[in-house]
Amino acid sequence: MKTVSIFGTGNVAFHMIKAISLLKNFQLHQVYGRNEKNLSTLCDQFCFEINFTSKLADIEYADFYLVCIKDDAIADFIEKIAHPNIICMHTSGSLELLNKNCRNAVFYPLQTFSKESDLNYAEIPFCLEAENESVLEEIIEFASAISDSVHKISTEQRRSLHVSAVFVCNFVNHLYSIGEEICQEKKVPFEVLKPLIKETALKVQQISPKEAQTGPAKRNDQKTIANHLNGLSSEQQKTIYQLLTNSILKNYG
Amino acid sequence: MKTVSIFGTGNVAFHMIKAISLLKNFQLHQVYGRNEKNLSTLCDQFCFEINFTSKLADIEYADFYLVCIKDDAIADFIEKIAHPNIICMHTSGSLELLNKNCRNAVFYPLQTFSKESDLNYAEIPFCLEAENESVLEEIIEFASAISDSVHKISTEQRRSLHVSAVFVCNFVNHLYSIGEEICQEKKVPFEVLKPLIKETALKVQQISPKEAQTGPAKRNDQKTIANHLNGLSSEQQKTIYQLLTNSILKNYG
């Protein structure tokens, strides 16, 4: 039985605690958080008891340290907790592999985490990087215990995935927000758009987004495009509509 | 048993034929398509026999005509087939209610249709509009036989839903395409992004997109934003990244 400690109190930490609690061969050892209140709020959400601390001095030995804190705090923090016998992983999509002469690694889960969502951990892609093969093997074993989607990924590839994720998750969600704004303006329930949102995401699980493209820009239907632009009341929305329409026109023109 | 004829040979026609074939109280009567080849290709896909024609003169009487053809052809076509005893519905998101002194109506399914997808018809929102209450009642009965999500929607509201749909479906899909492009460039499998795409869409089924927003722009993480812009090789991608980032910054700043 190997032990894992979690560092951080955010959504990634929450789901990693949950994921580890379901494993047979890995056990949660300790949870560390700088902020006592956030830490106890996090640990109180679980039905099992958690050994937690907010003091650096009380951090105990474990086989794996999984650091789920903000990117700009990771380097300094890992400097403090690094230990020659402990595999210390960060979960950042953009940060390099740190402290190469310790047993450090990258353990990047490519998913959007919120406490509201029940995630199927077996489906989460874990993008792994390590200084050497022996560390890599150990983190592959850990990641494979959680998920069926484990990938050895270079720093450069991980950074590309991270920026892609901004397009397909953060920006996509912003377009959902704009859809909701338009609905609110005309007092149409946003509910009505939800099946379309779901189906649009499910479609590209089967076919390439290039093939899945539909809509007035794809058809070069200038009349509908002009009507839509006319109907939008916000300049911001118009600018986004125009830019994305032009981008689709360029790709399919 | 009421009868329904379908006009058109595209994806909407395909799924409406399929949806009607599952109903008890409504029966498919005839399928019309202008293009003989497309028409027979469409009808050959079904395991049941279909009465089809490409001749206007052979169009038979049915209780409902469901016109699933391109927006700019609808008005002229309905002019040709309109009949005082037949409820004639078009499926356009943007076109007005036509030929008001016939029994015309709007039957707008708010979904993206492709032949590859198995759709749960019970979940498709149908947005209905009719000249008078009696026609409305009849089309509500028909739509309710297919779906649990039936809405009486004004022309103006329908147009807003249509432009919202461009944002949450067509533009969203274009962002998926960009994600795929970036992956291809760095030889990372696009597969890795698919669970994220799915979860992003599922999240807003439960919580508002405003609450669901995450990412560097939401956090005003200028360092990551600069790194991402630096890493993008296409000017098009950079412009879209910058505009959507600014739009998120404005909303949450």
Short mmCIF file of N, CA and C in Angstrom, two decimals, chain A residues 84-234:
data_model
loop_
_atom_site.label_atom_id
_atom_site.label_comp_id
_atom_site.label_asym_id
_atom_site.label_seq_id
_atom_site.Cartn_x
_atom_site.Cartn_y
_atom_site.Cartn_z
N PRO A 84 14.38 13.80 -1.01
CA PRO A 84 14.99 12.91 -2.01
C PRO A 84 14.26 11.57 -2.20
N ASN A 85 13.48 11.14 -1.22
CA ASN A 85 12.81 9.83 -1.35
C ASN A 85 11.33 9.93 -1.73
N ILE A 86 10.86 11.14 -1.88
CA ILE A 86 9.42 11.30 -2.13
C ILE A 86 9.19 11.81 -3.56
N ILE A 87 8.28 11.18 -4.25
CA ILE A 87 7.92 11.67 -5.58
C ILE A 87 6.94 12.83 -5.40
N CYS A 88 7.39 13.99 -5.83
CA CYS A 88 6.61 15.20 -5.63
C CYS A 88 6.09 15.69 -6.99
N MET A 89 4.75 15.66 -7.14
CA MET A 89 4.15 15.98 -8.45
C MET A 89 3.38 17.28 -8.37
N HIS A 90 3.48 18.10 -9.41
CA HIS A 90 2.54 19.23 -9.49
C HIS A 90 1.52 18.95 -10.59
N THR A 91 0.39 19.66 -10.52
CA THR A 91 -0.73 19.37 -11.42
C THR A 91 -0.96 20.48 -12.44
N SER A 92 0.07 21.29 -12.70
CA SER A 92 -0.10 22.44 -13.59
C SER A 92 0.01 22.06 -15.07
N GLY A 93 -0.81 22.71 -15.87
CA GLY A 93 -0.77 22.47 -17.31
C GLY A 93 0.34 23.22 -18.00
N SER A 94 0.88 24.27 -17.36
CA SER A 94 1.84 25.11 -18.08
C SER A 94 3.24 25.15 -17.45
N LEU A 95 3.34 24.82 -16.19
CA LEU A 95 4.64 24.91 -15.51
C LEU A 95 5.60 23.81 -15.95
N GLU A 96 6.89 24.13 -16.00
CA GLU A 96 7.87 23.11 -16.36
C GLU A 96 8.01 22.07 -15.24
N LEU A 97 8.79 21.06 -15.52
CA LEU A 97 9.14 20.06 -14.52
C LEU A 97 10.14 20.72 -13.58
N LEU A 98 9.85 20.69 -12.27
CA LEU A 98 10.67 21.47 -11.32
C LEU A 98 11.71 20.63 -10.61
N ASN A 99 12.73 21.29 -10.11
CA ASN A 99 13.64 20.67 -9.16
C ASN A 99 14.14 19.31 -9.64
N LYS A 100 14.78 19.32 -10.79
CA LYS A 100 15.03 18.06 -11.47
C LYS A 100 15.88 17.06 -10.70
N ASN A 101 16.68 17.54 -9.72
CA ASN A 101 17.47 16.54 -8.99
C ASN A 101 16.75 15.93 -7.79
N CYS A 102 15.52 16.38 -7.53
CA CYS A 102 14.66 15.61 -6.61
C CYS A 102 13.82 14.65 -7.45
N ARG A 103 12.94 13.90 -6.79
CA ARG A 103 12.10 12.96 -7.56
C ARG A 103 10.81 13.66 -7.97
N ASN A 104 10.94 14.70 -8.76
CA ASN A 104 9.77 15.48 -9.13
C ASN A 104 9.14 15.02 -10.43
N ALA A 105 7.86 15.35 -10.55
CA ALA A 105 7.13 14.92 -11.74
C ALA A 105 5.94 15.84 -11.97
N VAL A 106 5.34 15.67 -13.15
CA VAL A 106 4.13 16.42 -13.48
C VAL A 106 2.98 15.43 -13.60
N PHE A 107 1.87 15.80 -13.00
CA PHE A 107 0.69 14.95 -12.96
C PHE A 107 -0.49 15.86 -13.30
N TYR A 108 -0.67 16.07 -14.61
CA TYR A 108 -1.65 17.08 -15.08
C TYR A 108 -2.96 16.42 -15.51
N PRO A 109 -4.01 16.60 -14.72
CA PRO A 109 -5.30 16.03 -15.10
C PRO A 109 -6.02 17.00 -16.04
N LEU A 110 -6.30 16.56 -17.25
CA LEU A 110 -6.91 17.44 -18.24
C LEU A 110 -8.43 17.39 -18.11
N GLN A 111 -8.92 18.13 -17.13
CA GLN A 111 -10.36 18.16 -16.89
C GLN A 111 -10.70 19.46 -16.18
N THR A 112 -11.95 19.87 -16.24
CA THR A 112 -12.39 21.03 -15.47
C THR A 112 -13.06 20.51 -14.20
N PHE A 113 -12.58 21.00 -13.07
CA PHE A 113 -13.03 20.46 -11.79
C PHE A 113 -13.91 21.46 -11.06
N SER A 114 -15.08 21.01 -10.65
CA SER A 114 -15.89 21.83 -9.75
C SER A 114 -16.47 20.89 -8.71
N LYS A 115 -16.74 21.40 -7.54
CA LYS A 115 -17.22 20.51 -6.47
C LYS A 115 -18.61 19.97 -6.80
N GLU A 116 -19.37 20.70 -7.63
CA GLU A 116 -20.75 20.29 -7.95
C GLU A 116 -20.80 19.02 -8.81
N SER A 117 -19.72 18.76 -9.58
CA SER A 117 -19.78 17.69 -10.57
C SER A 117 -19.29 16.36 -10.03
N ASP A 118 -20.07 15.32 -10.30
CA ASP A 118 -19.58 13.97 -10.07
C ASP A 118 -18.79 13.57 -11.31
N LEU A 119 -17.51 13.35 -11.15
CA LEU A 119 -16.69 13.00 -12.30
C LEU A 119 -16.43 11.50 -12.32
N ASN A 120 -16.34 10.97 -13.53
CA ASN A 120 -15.91 9.59 -13.67
C ASN A 120 -14.39 9.62 -13.80
N TYR A 121 -13.71 9.30 -12.69
CA TYR A 121 -12.25 9.46 -12.68
C TYR A 121 -11.56 8.57 -13.70
N ALA A 122 -12.17 7.45 -14.02
CA ALA A 122 -11.57 6.52 -14.98
C ALA A 122 -11.42 7.15 -16.35
N GLU A 123 -12.20 8.22 -16.63
CA GLU A 123 -12.18 8.86 -17.96
C GLU A 123 -11.27 10.08 -18.03
N ILE A 124 -10.77 10.53 -16.88
CA ILE A 124 -9.94 11.75 -16.90
C ILE A 124 -8.56 11.45 -17.48
N PRO A 125 -8.15 12.17 -18.53
CA PRO A 125 -6.81 11.97 -19.06
C PRO A 125 -5.77 12.56 -18.10
N PHE A 126 -4.80 11.76 -17.73
CA PHE A 126 -3.68 12.26 -16.92
C PHE A 126 -2.45 12.36 -17.81
N CYS A 127 -1.89 13.56 -17.87
CA CYS A 127 -0.72 13.81 -18.71
C CYS A 127 0.50 13.85 -17.79
N LEU A 128 1.39 12.90 -18.01
CA LEU A 128 2.49 12.71 -17.07
C LEU A 128 3.85 13.05 -17.67
N GLU A 129 4.71 13.56 -16.80
CA GLU A 129 6.08 13.85 -17.21
C GLU A 129 6.98 13.62 -15.99
N ALA A 130 8.15 13.05 -16.23
CA ALA A 130 9.06 12.82 -15.11
C ALA A 130 10.48 12.89 -15.61
N GLU A 131 11.39 13.13 -14.69
CA GLU A 131 12.79 13.31 -15.05
C GLU A 131 13.40 12.02 -15.60
N ASN A 132 13.01 10.91 -14.99
CA ASN A 132 13.59 9.66 -15.45
C ASN A 132 12.56 8.53 -15.48
N GLU A 133 12.95 7.41 -16.09
CA GLU A 133 12.02 6.31 -16.32
C GLU A 133 11.49 5.71 -15.02
N SER A 134 12.32 5.70 -13.98
CA SER A 134 11.86 5.03 -12.76
C SER A 134 10.75 5.84 -12.09
N VAL A 135 10.92 7.16 -12.05
CA VAL A 135 9.85 8.01 -11.50
C VAL A 135 8.62 7.90 -12.38
N LEU A 136 8.83 7.94 -13.71
CA LEU A 136 7.71 7.85 -14.64
C LEU A 136 6.89 6.58 -14.39
N GLU A 137 7.60 5.46 -14.25
CA GLU A 137 6.91 4.18 -14.01
C GLU A 137 6.04 4.24 -12.76
N GLU A 138 6.58 4.85 -11.72
CA GLU A 138 5.81 4.92 -10.47
C GLU A 138 4.58 5.80 -10.60
N ILE A 139 4.72 6.93 -11.32
CA ILE A 139 3.53 7.78 -11.42
C ILE A 139 2.52 7.22 -12.42
N ILE A 140 3.03 6.47 -13.41
CA ILE A 140 2.09 5.78 -14.32
C ILE A 140 1.24 4.79 -13.53
N GLU A 141 1.91 4.09 -12.60
CA GLU A 141 1.18 3.10 -11.78
C GLU A 141 0.08 3.79 -10.96
N PHE A 142 0.44 4.94 -10.40
CA PHE A 142 -0.53 5.68 -9.60
C PHE A 142 -1.68 6.20 -10.48
N ALA A 143 -1.32 6.86 -11.59
CA ALA A 143 -2.36 7.42 -12.48
C ALA A 143 -3.26 6.32 -13.04
N SER A 144 -2.65 5.16 -13.36
CA SER A 144 -3.44 4.07 -13.94
C SER A 144 -4.39 3.45 -12.93
N ALA A 145 -4.07 3.61 -11.66
CA ALA A 145 -5.00 3.12 -10.64
C ALA A 145 -6.28 3.97 -10.65
N ILE A 146 -6.14 5.24 -11.02
CA ILE A 146 -7.29 6.15 -11.04
C ILE A 146 -8.02 6.11 -12.38
N SER A 147 -7.26 6.10 -13.47
CA SER A 147 -7.84 6.36 -14.79
C SER A 147 -7.39 5.38 -15.86
N ASP A 148 -8.21 5.23 -16.90
CA ASP A 148 -7.85 4.41 -18.06
C ASP A 148 -7.16 5.24 -19.13
N SER A 149 -6.99 6.54 -18.88
CA SER A 149 -6.47 7.43 -19.91
C SER A 149 -5.20 8.12 -19.39
N VAL A 150 -4.07 7.40 -19.52
CA VAL A 150 -2.82 7.90 -18.96
C VAL A 150 -1.83 8.13 -20.11
N HIS A 151 -1.23 9.31 -20.17
CA HIS A 151 -0.42 9.70 -21.31
C HIS A 151 0.92 10.28 -20.88
N LYS A 152 1.97 9.81 -21.52
CA LYS A 152 3.29 10.42 -21.32
C LYS A 152 3.37 11.60 -22.29
N ILE A 153 3.53 12.79 -21.75
CA ILE A 153 3.41 14.01 -22.55
C ILE A 153 4.59 14.92 -22.22
N SER A 154 5.21 15.49 -23.25
CA SER A 154 6.33 16.42 -23.01
C SER A 154 5.82 17.77 -22.52
N THR A 155 6.73 18.58 -21.96
CA THR A 155 6.34 19.92 -21.49
C THR A 155 5.68 20.71 -22.61
N GLU A 156 6.29 20.67 -23.79
CA GLU A 156 5.76 21.44 -24.91
C GLU A 156 4.36 20.98 -25.30
N GLN A 157 4.18 19.65 -25.35
CA GLN A 157 2.86 19.11 -25.70
C GLN A 157 1.83 19.49 -24.63
N ARG A 158 2.26 19.43 -23.36
CA ARG A 158 1.35 19.78 -22.27
C ARG A 158 0.92 21.23 -22.38
N ARG A 159 1.85 22.11 -22.73
CA ARG A 159 1.49 23.51 -22.89
C ARG A 159 0.50 23.72 -24.03
N SER A 160 0.65 22.94 -25.10
CA SER A 160 -0.31 23.03 -26.20
C SER A 160 -1.67 22.54 -25.76
N LEU A 161 -1.68 21.45 -25.00
CA LEU A 161 -2.96 20.95 -24.49
C LEU A 161 -3.61 21.99 -23.59
N HIS A 162 -2.78 22.68 -22.82
CA HIS A 162 -3.29 23.69 -21.89
C HIS A 162 -3.94 24.84 -22.65
N VAL A 163 -3.30 25.30 -23.72
CA VAL A 163 -3.91 26.40 -24.48
C VAL A 163 -5.14 25.89 -25.26
N SER A 164 -5.07 24.66 -25.77
CA SER A 164 -6.25 24.07 -26.42
C SER A 164 -7.42 24.00 -25.44
N ALA A 165 -7.09 23.64 -24.20
CA ALA A 165 -8.13 23.52 -23.18
C ALA A 165 -8.80 24.87 -22.92
N VAL A 166 -8.03 25.96 -23.03
CA VAL A 166 -8.63 27.29 -22.88
C VAL A 166 -9.67 27.50 -23.99
N PHE A 167 -9.34 27.10 -25.22
CA PHE A 167 -10.31 27.25 -26.31
C PHE A 167 -11.53 26.36 -26.10
N VAL A 168 -11.33 25.07 -25.84
CA VAL A 168 -12.47 24.13 -25.85
C VAL A 168 -13.23 24.11 -24.51
N CYS A 169 -12.68 24.74 -23.49
CA CYS A 169 -13.39 24.76 -22.21
C CYS A 169 -13.70 26.20 -21.77
N ASN A 170 -12.68 26.99 -21.46
CA ASN A 170 -12.93 28.34 -20.93
C ASN A 170 -13.65 29.24 -21.94
N PHE A 171 -13.17 29.26 -23.18
CA PHE A 171 -13.80 30.13 -24.19
C PHE A 171 -15.19 29.59 -24.56
N VAL A 172 -15.28 28.28 -24.68
CA VAL A 172 -16.59 27.66 -24.97
C VAL A 172 -17.59 28.05 -23.89
N ASN A 173 -17.17 27.96 -22.63
CA ASN A 173 -18.08 28.32 -21.55
C ASN A 173 -18.49 29.79 -21.64
N HIS A 174 -17.56 30.63 -22.09
CA HIS A 174 -17.89 32.05 -22.26
C HIS A 174 -18.96 32.23 -23.35
N LEU A 175 -18.89 31.43 -24.41
CA LEU A 175 -19.93 31.50 -25.45
C LEU A 175 -21.27 31.02 -24.89
N TYR A 176 -21.24 30.01 -24.00
CA TYR A 176 -22.48 29.61 -23.32
C TYR A 176 -23.06 30.81 -22.56
N SER A 177 -22.18 31.56 -21.89
CA SER A 177 -22.61 32.74 -21.13
C SER A 177 -23.29 33.76 -22.03
N ILE A 178 -22.70 33.97 -23.20
CA ILE A 178 -23.30 34.94 -24.13
C ILE A 178 -24.67 34.43 -24.57
N GLY A 179 -24.77 33.13 -24.86
CA GLY A 179 -26.08 32.54 -25.21
C GLY A 179 -27.10 32.80 -24.10
N GLU A 180 -26.66 32.64 -22.87
CA GLU A 180 -27.57 32.87 -21.73
C GLU A 180 -27.98 34.34 -21.65
N GLU A 181 -27.02 35.24 -21.87
CA GLU A 181 -27.33 36.68 -21.86
C GLU A 181 -28.41 37.02 -22.89
N ILE A 182 -28.24 36.50 -24.11
CA ILE A 182 -29.20 36.79 -25.18
C ILE A 182 -30.59 36.27 -24.79
N CYS A 183 -30.62 35.07 -24.21
CA CYS A 183 -31.90 34.49 -23.77
C CYS A 183 -32.55 35.36 -22.70
N GLN A 184 -31.74 35.80 -21.74
CA GLN A 184 -32.30 36.61 -20.65
C GLN A 184 -32.91 37.90 -21.18
N GLU A 185 -32.22 38.49 -22.17
CA GLU A 185 -32.72 39.74 -22.75
C GLU A 185 -34.13 39.58 -23.33
N LYS A 186 -34.34 38.44 -23.99
CA LYS A 186 -35.63 38.22 -24.65
C LYS A 186 -36.57 37.35 -23.81
N LYS A 187 -36.18 37.14 -22.57
CA LYS A 187 -37.00 36.34 -21.65
C LYS A 187 -37.36 34.96 -22.20
N VAL A 188 -36.36 34.31 -22.80
CA VAL A 188 -36.52 32.91 -23.20
C VAL A 188 -35.72 32.08 -22.19
N PRO A 189 -36.23 30.97 -21.71
CA PRO A 189 -35.44 30.20 -20.75
C PRO A 189 -34.20 29.59 -21.40
N PHE A 190 -33.05 29.76 -20.76
CA PHE A 190 -31.77 29.21 -21.25
C PHE A 190 -31.85 27.67 -21.32
N GLU A 191 -32.70 27.09 -20.47
CA GLU A 191 -32.98 25.64 -20.49
C GLU A 191 -33.13 25.08 -21.91
N VAL A 192 -33.82 25.87 -22.75
CA VAL A 192 -34.14 25.41 -24.10
C VAL A 192 -32.87 25.13 -24.91
N LEU A 193 -31.77 25.80 -24.55
CA LEU A 193 -30.52 25.60 -25.30
C LEU A 193 -29.67 24.43 -24.79
N LYS A 194 -30.02 23.91 -23.62
CA LYS A 194 -29.14 22.91 -23.00
C LYS A 194 -28.98 21.61 -23.79
N PRO A 195 -30.06 21.07 -24.37
CA PRO A 195 -29.86 19.85 -25.17
C PRO A 195 -28.93 20.09 -26.36
N LEU A 196 -29.01 21.28 -26.95
CA LEU A 196 -28.13 21.63 -28.08
C LEU A 196 -26.67 21.69 -27.62
N ILE A 197 -26.45 22.30 -26.46
CA ILE A 197 -25.10 22.39 -25.90
C ILE A 197 -24.52 20.99 -25.69
N LYS A 198 -25.34 20.12 -25.14
CA LYS A 198 -24.90 18.75 -24.86
C LYS A 198 -24.59 18.01 -26.16
N GLU A 199 -25.51 18.09 -27.10
CA GLU A 199 -25.34 17.34 -28.36
C GLU A 199 -24.13 17.85 -29.15
N THR A 200 -23.87 19.16 -29.11
CA THR A 200 -22.72 19.73 -29.81
C THR A 200 -21.42 19.14 -29.27
N ALA A 201 -21.37 18.95 -27.95
CA ALA A 201 -20.17 18.36 -27.33
C ALA A 201 -20.10 16.85 -27.59
N LEU A 202 -21.26 16.19 -27.63
CA LEU A 202 -21.26 14.73 -27.84
C LEU A 202 -20.90 14.38 -29.28
N LYS A 203 -21.32 15.25 -30.22
CA LYS A 203 -21.06 15.01 -31.63
C LYS A 203 -19.56 14.86 -31.91
N VAL A 204 -18.74 15.72 -31.31
CA VAL A 204 -17.30 15.67 -31.59
C VAL A 204 -16.59 14.56 -30.82
N GLN A 205 -17.35 13.79 -30.02
CA GLN A 205 -16.76 12.58 -29.43
C GLN A 205 -16.67 11.51 -30.53
N GLN A 206 -17.53 11.64 -31.57
CA GLN A 206 -17.60 10.65 -32.64
C GLN A 206 -16.94 11.13 -33.94
N ILE A 207 -17.23 12.36 -34.32
CA ILE A 207 -16.69 12.86 -35.59
C ILE A 207 -15.83 14.11 -35.33
N SER A 208 -14.95 14.41 -36.27
CA SER A 208 -14.06 15.56 -36.12
C SER A 208 -14.87 16.86 -36.13
N PRO A 209 -14.47 17.86 -35.30
CA PRO A 209 -15.17 19.15 -35.32
C PRO A 209 -15.23 19.76 -36.72
N LYS A 210 -14.22 19.51 -37.53
CA LYS A 210 -14.23 20.02 -38.92
C LYS A 210 -15.45 19.50 -39.68
N GLU A 211 -15.72 18.21 -39.53
CA GLU A 211 -16.89 17.61 -40.19
C GLU A 211 -18.20 18.03 -39.54
N ALA A 212 -18.13 18.31 -38.24
CA ALA A 212 -19.37 18.59 -37.49
C ALA A 212 -19.85 20.02 -37.68
N GLN A 213 -19.02 20.87 -38.30
CA GLN A 213 -19.39 22.29 -38.40
C GLN A 213 -20.69 22.48 -39.19
N THR A 214 -21.59 23.27 -38.63
CA THR A 214 -22.82 23.66 -39.32
C THR A 214 -23.04 25.15 -39.08
N GLY A 215 -24.13 25.69 -39.59
CA GLY A 215 -24.50 27.07 -39.29
C GLY A 215 -24.34 28.02 -40.46
N PRO A 216 -24.83 29.25 -40.30
CA PRO A 216 -24.84 30.24 -41.39
C PRO A 216 -23.44 30.54 -41.95
N ALA A 217 -22.41 30.61 -41.10
CA ALA A 217 -21.06 30.93 -41.61
C ALA A 217 -20.56 29.79 -42.48
N LYS A 218 -20.77 28.55 -42.04
CA LYS A 218 -20.36 27.38 -42.82
C LYS A 218 -21.03 27.38 -44.19
N ARG A 219 -22.31 27.76 -44.23
CA ARG A 219 -23.07 27.78 -45.49
C ARG A 219 -22.85 29.08 -46.28
N ASN A 220 -22.07 30.00 -45.70
CA ASN A 220 -21.90 31.35 -46.27
C ASN A 220 -23.26 31.99 -46.54
N ASP A 221 -24.14 31.90 -45.55
CA ASP A 221 -25.50 32.42 -45.66
C ASP A 221 -25.49 33.88 -45.15
N GLN A 222 -25.13 34.79 -46.06
CA GLN A 222 -24.90 36.19 -45.68
C GLN A 222 -26.16 36.87 -45.17
N LYS A 223 -27.31 36.44 -45.66
CA LYS A 223 -28.57 37.07 -45.24
C LYS A 223 -28.81 36.81 -43.74
N THR A 224 -28.66 35.55 -43.34
CA THR A 224 -28.86 35.21 -41.93
C THR A 224 -27.80 35.88 -41.05
N ILE A 225 -26.55 35.90 -41.54
CA ILE A 225 -25.48 36.55 -40.77
C ILE A 225 -25.82 38.02 -40.52
N ALA A 226 -26.27 38.72 -41.57
CA ALA A 226 -26.63 40.13 -41.44
C ALA A 226 -27.79 40.30 -40.45
N ASN A 227 -28.79 39.42 -40.55
CA ASN A 227 -29.92 39.48 -39.62
C ASN A 227 -29.48 39.28 -38.18
N HIS A 228 -28.60 38.31 -37.98
CA HIS A 228 -28.12 38.04 -36.62
C HIS A 228 -27.37 39.25 -36.07
N LEU A 229 -26.47 39.81 -36.88
CA LEU A 229 -25.69 40.96 -36.42
C LEU A 229 -26.61 42.13 -36.08
N ASN A 230 -27.62 42.31 -36.90
CA ASN A 230 -28.62 43.35 -36.66
C ASN A 230 -29.37 43.17 -35.36
N GLY A 231 -29.64 41.90 -35.03
CA GLY A 231 -30.46 41.61 -33.85
C GLY A 231 -29.69 41.69 -32.53
N LEU A 232 -28.34 41.66 -32.60
CA LEU A 232 -27.56 41.68 -31.36
C LEU A 232 -27.51 43.10 -30.81
N SER A 233 -27.71 43.22 -29.51
CA SER A 233 -27.76 44.58 -28.94
C SER A 233 -26.42 45.01 -28.36
N SER A 234 -25.51 44.06 -28.09
CA SER A 234 -24.24 44.43 -27.46
C SER A 234 -23.12 44.47 -28.50
#
